mmCIF file with all atom_site columns, C-alpha atoms in Angstrom:
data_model
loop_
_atom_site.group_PDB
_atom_site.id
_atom_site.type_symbol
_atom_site.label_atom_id
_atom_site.label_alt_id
_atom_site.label_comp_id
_atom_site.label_asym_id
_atom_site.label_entity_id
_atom_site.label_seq_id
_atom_site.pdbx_PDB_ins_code
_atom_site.Cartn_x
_atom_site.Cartn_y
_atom_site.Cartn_z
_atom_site.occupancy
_atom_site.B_iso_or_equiv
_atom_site.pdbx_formal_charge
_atom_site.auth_seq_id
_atom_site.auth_comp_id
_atom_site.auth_asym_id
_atom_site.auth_atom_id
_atom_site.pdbx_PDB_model_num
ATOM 1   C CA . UNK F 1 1   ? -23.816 2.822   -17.072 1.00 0.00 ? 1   UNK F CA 1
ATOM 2   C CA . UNK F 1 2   ? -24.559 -0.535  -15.049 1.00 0.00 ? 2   UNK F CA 1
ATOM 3   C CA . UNK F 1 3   ? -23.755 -0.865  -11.743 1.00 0.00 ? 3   UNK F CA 1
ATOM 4   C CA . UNK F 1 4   ? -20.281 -3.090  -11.391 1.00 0.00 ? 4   UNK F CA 1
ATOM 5   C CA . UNK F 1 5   ? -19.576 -3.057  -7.476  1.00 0.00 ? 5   UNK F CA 1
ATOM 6   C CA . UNK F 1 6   ? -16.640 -4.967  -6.240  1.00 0.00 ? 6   UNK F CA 1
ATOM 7   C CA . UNK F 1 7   ? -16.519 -5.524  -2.657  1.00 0.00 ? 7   UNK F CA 1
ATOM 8   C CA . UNK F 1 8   ? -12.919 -7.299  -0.904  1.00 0.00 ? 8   UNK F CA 1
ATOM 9   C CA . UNK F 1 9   ? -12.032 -6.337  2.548   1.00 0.00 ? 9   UNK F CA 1
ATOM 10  C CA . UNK F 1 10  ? -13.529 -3.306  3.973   1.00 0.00 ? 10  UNK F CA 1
ATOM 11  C CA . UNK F 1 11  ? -13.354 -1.607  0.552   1.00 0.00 ? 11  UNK F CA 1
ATOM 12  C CA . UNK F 1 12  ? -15.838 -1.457  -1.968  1.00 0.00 ? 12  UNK F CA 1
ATOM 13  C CA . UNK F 1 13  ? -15.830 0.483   -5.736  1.00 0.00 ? 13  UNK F CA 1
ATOM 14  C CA . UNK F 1 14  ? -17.188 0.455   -8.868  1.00 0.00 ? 14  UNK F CA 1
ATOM 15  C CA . UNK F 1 15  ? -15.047 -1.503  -11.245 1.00 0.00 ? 15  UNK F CA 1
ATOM 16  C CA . UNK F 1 16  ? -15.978 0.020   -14.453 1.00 0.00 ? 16  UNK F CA 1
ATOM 17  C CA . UNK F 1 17  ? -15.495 3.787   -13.466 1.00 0.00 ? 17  UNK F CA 1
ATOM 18  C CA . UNK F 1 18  ? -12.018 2.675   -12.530 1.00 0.00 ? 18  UNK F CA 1
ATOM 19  C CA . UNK F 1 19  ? -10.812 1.153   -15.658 1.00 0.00 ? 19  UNK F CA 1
ATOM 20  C CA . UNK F 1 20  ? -12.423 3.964   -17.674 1.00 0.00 ? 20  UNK F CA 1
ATOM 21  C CA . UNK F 1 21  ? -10.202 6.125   -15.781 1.00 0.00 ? 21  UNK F CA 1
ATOM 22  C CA . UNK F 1 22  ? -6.776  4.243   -17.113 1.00 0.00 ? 22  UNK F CA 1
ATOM 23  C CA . UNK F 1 23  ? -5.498  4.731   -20.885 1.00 0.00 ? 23  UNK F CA 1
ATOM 24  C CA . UNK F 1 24  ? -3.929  1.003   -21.723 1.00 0.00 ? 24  UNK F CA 1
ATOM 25  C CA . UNK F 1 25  ? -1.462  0.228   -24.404 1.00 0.00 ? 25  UNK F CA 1
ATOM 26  C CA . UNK F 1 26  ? 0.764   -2.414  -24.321 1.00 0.00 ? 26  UNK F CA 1
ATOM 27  C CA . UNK F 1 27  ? 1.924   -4.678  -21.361 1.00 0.00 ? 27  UNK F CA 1
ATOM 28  C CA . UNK F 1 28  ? 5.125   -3.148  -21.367 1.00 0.00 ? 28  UNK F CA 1
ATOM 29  C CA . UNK F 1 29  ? 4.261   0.560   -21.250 1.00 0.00 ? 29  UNK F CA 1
ATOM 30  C CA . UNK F 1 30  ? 3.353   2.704   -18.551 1.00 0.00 ? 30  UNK F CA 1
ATOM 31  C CA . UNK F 1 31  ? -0.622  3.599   -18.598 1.00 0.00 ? 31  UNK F CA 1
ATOM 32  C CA . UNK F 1 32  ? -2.052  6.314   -17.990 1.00 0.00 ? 32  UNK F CA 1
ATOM 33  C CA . UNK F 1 33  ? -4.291  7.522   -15.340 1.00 0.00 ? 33  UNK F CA 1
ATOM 34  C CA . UNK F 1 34  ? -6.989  10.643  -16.350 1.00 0.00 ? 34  UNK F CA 1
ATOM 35  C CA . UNK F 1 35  ? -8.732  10.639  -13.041 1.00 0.00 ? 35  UNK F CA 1
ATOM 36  C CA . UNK F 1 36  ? -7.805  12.525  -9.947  1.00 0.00 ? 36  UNK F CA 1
ATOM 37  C CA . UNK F 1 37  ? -4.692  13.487  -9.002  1.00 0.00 ? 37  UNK F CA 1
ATOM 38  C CA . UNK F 1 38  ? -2.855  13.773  -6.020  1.00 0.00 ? 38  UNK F CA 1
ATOM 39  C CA . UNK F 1 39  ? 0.224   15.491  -5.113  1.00 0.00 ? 39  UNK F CA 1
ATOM 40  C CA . UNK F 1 40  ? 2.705   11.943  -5.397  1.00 0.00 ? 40  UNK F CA 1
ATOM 41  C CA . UNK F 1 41  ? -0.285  9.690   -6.637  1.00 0.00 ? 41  UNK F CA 1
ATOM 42  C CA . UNK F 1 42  ? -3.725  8.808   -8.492  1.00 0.00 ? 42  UNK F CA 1
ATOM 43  C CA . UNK F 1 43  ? -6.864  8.878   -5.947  1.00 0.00 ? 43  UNK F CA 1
ATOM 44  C CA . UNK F 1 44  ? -9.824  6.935   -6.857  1.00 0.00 ? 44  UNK F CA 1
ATOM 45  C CA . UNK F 1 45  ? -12.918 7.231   -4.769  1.00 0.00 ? 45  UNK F CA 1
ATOM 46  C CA . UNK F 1 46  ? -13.677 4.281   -3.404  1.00 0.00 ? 46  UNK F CA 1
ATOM 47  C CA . UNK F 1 47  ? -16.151 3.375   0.107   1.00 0.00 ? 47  UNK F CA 1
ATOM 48  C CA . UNK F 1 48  ? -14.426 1.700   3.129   1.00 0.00 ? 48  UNK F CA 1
ATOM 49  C CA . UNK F 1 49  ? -16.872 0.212   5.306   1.00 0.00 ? 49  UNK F CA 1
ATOM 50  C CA . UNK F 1 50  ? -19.307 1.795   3.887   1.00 0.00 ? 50  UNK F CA 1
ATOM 51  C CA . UNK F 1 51  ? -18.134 5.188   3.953   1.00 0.00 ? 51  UNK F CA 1
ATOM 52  C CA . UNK F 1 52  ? -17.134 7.490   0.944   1.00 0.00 ? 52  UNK F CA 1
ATOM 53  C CA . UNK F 1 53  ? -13.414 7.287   0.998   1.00 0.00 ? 53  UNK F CA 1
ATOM 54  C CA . UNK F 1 54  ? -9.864  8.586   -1.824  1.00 0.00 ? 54  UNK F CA 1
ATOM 55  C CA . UNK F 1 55  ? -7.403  6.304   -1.934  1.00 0.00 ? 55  UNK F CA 1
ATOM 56  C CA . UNK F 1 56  ? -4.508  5.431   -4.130  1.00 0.00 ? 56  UNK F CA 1
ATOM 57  C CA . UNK F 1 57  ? -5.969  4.377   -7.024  1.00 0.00 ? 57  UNK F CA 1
ATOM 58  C CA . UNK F 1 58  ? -3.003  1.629   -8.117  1.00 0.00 ? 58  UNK F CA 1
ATOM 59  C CA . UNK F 1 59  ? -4.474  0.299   -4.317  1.00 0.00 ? 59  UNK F CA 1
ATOM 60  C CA . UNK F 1 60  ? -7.998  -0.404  -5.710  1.00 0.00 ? 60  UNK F CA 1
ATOM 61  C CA . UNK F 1 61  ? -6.394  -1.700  -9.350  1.00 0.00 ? 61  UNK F CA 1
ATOM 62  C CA . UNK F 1 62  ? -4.667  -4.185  -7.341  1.00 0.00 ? 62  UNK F CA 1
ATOM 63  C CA . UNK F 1 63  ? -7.603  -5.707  -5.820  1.00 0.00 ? 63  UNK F CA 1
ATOM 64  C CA . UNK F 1 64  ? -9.363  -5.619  -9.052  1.00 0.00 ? 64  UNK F CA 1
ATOM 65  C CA . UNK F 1 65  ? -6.870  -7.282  -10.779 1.00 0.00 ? 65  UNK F CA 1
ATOM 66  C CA . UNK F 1 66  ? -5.662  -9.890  -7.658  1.00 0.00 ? 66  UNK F CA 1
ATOM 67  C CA . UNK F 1 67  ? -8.982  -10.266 -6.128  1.00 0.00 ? 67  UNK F CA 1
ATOM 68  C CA . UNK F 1 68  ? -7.297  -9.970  -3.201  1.00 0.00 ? 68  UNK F CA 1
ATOM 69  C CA . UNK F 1 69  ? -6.669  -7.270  -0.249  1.00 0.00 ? 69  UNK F CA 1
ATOM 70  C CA . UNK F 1 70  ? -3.628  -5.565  -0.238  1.00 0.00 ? 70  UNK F CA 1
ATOM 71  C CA . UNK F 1 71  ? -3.435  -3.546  3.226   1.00 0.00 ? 71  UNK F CA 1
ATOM 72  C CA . UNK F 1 72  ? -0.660  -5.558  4.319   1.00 0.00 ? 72  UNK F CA 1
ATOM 73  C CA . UNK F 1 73  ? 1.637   -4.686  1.006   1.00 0.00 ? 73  UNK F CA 1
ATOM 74  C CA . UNK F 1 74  ? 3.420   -1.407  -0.380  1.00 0.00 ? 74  UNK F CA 1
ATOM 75  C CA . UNK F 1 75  ? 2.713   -1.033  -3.871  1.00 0.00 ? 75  UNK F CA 1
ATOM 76  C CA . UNK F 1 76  ? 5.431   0.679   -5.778  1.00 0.00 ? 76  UNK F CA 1
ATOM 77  C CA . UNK F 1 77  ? 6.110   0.729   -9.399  1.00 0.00 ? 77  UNK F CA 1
ATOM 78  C CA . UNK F 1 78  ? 8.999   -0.813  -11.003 1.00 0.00 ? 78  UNK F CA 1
ATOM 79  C CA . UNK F 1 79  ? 9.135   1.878   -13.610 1.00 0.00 ? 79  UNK F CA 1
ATOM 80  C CA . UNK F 1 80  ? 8.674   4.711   -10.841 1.00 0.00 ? 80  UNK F CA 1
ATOM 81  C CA . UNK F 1 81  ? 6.249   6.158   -12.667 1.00 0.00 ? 81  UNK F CA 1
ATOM 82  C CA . UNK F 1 82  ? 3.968   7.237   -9.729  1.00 0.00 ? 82  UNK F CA 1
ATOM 83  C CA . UNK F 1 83  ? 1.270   7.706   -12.314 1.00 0.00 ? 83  UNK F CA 1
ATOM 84  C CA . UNK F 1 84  ? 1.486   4.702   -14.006 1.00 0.00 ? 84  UNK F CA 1
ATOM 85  C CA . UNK F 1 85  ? -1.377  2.503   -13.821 1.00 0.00 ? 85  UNK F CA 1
ATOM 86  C CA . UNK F 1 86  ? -0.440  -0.818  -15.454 1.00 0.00 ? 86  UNK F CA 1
ATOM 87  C CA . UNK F 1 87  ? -0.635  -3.618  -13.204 1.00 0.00 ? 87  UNK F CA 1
ATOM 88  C CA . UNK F 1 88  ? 2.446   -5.396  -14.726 1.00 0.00 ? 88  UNK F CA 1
ATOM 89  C CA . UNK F 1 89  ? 4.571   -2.946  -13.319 1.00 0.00 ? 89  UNK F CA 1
ATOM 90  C CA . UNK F 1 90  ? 3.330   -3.514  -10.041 1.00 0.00 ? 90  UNK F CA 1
ATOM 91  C CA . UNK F 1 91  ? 6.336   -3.940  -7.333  1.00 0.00 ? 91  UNK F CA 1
ATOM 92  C CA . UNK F 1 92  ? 4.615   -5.460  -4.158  1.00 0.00 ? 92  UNK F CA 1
ATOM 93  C CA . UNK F 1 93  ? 6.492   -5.553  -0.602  1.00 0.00 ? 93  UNK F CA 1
ATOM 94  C CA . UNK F 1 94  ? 5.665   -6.601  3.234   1.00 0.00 ? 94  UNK F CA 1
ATOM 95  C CA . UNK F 1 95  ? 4.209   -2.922  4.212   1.00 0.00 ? 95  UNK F CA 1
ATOM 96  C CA . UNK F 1 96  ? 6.826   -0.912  5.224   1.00 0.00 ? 96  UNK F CA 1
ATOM 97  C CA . UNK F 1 97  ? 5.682   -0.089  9.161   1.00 0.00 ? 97  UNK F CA 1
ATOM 98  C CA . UNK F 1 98  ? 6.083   -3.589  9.943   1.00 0.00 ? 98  UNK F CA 1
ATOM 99  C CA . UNK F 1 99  ? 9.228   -4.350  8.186   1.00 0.00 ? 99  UNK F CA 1
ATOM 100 C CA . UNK F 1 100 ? 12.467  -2.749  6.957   1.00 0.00 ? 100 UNK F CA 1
ATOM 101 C CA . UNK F 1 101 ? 12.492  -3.439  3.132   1.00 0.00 ? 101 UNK F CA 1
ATOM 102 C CA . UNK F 1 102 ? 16.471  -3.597  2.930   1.00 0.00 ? 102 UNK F CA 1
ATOM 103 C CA . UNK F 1 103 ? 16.649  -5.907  5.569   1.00 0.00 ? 103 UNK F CA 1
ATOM 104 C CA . UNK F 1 104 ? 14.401  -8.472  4.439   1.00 0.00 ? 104 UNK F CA 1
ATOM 105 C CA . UNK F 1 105 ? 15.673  -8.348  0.769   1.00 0.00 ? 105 UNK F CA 1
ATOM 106 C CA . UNK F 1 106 ? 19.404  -8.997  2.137   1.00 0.00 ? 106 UNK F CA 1
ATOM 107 C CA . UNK F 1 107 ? 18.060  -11.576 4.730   1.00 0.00 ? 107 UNK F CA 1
ATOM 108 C CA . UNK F 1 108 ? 19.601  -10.204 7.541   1.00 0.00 ? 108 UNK F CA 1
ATOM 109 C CA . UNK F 1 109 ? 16.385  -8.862  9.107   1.00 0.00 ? 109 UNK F CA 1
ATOM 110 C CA . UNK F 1 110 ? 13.269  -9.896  10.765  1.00 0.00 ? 110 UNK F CA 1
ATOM 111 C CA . UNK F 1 111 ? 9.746   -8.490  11.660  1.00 0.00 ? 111 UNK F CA 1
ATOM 112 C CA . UNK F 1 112 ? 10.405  -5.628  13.987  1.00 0.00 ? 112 UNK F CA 1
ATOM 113 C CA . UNK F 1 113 ? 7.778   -4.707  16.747  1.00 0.00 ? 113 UNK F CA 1
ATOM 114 C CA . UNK F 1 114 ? 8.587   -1.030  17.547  1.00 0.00 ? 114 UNK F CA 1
ATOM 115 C CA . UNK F 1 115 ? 7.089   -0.738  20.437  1.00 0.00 ? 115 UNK F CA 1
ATOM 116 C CA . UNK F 1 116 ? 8.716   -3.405  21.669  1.00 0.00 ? 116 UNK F CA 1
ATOM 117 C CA . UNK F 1 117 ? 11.510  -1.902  21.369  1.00 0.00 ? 117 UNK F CA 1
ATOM 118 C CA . UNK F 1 118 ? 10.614  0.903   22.968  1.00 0.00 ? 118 UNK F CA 1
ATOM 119 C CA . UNK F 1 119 ? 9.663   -1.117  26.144  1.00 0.00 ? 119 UNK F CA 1
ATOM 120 C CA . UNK F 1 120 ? 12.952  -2.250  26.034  1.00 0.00 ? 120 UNK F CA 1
ATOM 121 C CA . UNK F 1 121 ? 14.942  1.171   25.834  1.00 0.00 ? 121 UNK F CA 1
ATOM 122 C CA . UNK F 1 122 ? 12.426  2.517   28.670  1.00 0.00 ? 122 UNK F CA 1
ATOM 123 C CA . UNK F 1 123 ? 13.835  -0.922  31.224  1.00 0.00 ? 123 UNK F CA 1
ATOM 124 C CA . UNK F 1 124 ? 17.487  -0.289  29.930  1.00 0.00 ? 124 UNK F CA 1
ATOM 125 C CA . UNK F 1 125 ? 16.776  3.549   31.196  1.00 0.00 ? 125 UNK F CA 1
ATOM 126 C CA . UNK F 1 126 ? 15.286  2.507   34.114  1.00 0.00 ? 126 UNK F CA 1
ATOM 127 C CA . UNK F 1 127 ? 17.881  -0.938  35.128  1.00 0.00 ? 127 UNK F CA 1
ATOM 128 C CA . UNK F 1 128 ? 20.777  2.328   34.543  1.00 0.00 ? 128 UNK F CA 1
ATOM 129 C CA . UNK F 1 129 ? 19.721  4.256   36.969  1.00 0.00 ? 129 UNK F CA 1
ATOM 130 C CA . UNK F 1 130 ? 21.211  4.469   39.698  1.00 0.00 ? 130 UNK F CA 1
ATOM 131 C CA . UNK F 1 131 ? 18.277  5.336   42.580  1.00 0.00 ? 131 UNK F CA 1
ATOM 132 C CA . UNK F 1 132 ? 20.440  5.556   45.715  1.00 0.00 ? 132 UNK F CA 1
ATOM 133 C CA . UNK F 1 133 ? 22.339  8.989   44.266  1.00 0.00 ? 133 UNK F CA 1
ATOM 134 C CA . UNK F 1 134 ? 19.234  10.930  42.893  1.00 0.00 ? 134 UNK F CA 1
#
């Protein structure tokens, strides 16, 4: 087997051990993935920043396919099919730490900065308080 390293972002596989690891038929079929298996996923092995590394494999097929990095995204499925591995079925969002999915999708909300927030609850607590009576 050659050696067919892709490198984008701090990650870095070997292209051709992941696709012989997916069972394609047709675009509009789920494929199937007959590598590792985690307990809600596929894990590929994979090497970020230089160390050996599992990850979600549909993570790695995305920037195979994209040529692009994904750590900012949350890749779902459209046919929630959490072993599916065919790339047309791929439903990509803002990652979900930074943003509230619902919120975004209706309009109504923005980038929220939690700990932000949490400065502001902690000077709420503290502005309430009344000193002179503790």
């Amino acid at each position: 087997m050659r050696d067919t390293q892709k490198t984008i972002g701090a990650w870095t596989w070997n292209t051709e051990i992941l696709w012989k690891k997916i069972v394609q038929t047709d675009d509009d079929s789920c494929w199937s993935w007959i590598g590792s298996h985690g307990p809600q996923t596929n894990l590929f092995g994979a090497r970020k920043s230089g160390k050996p590394q599992m990850t979600q494999a549909r993570r790695i097929l995305y920037r195979d396919v994209f040529n692009e990095d994904c750590d900012d995204k949350r890749i779902t499925m459209k046919c929630n099919n959490a072993y599916c591995m065919n790339w047309h079925h791929f439903d990509t969002r803002p990652n979900q730490r930074r943003y509230y999915d619902d919120g975004l999708l209706r309009g109504t909300r923005e980038i929220v900065d939690k700990t932000a927030a949490l400065k502001k609850a902690t000077l709420r607590k503290i502005l309430d308080t009344d000193w002179e009576n503790l």
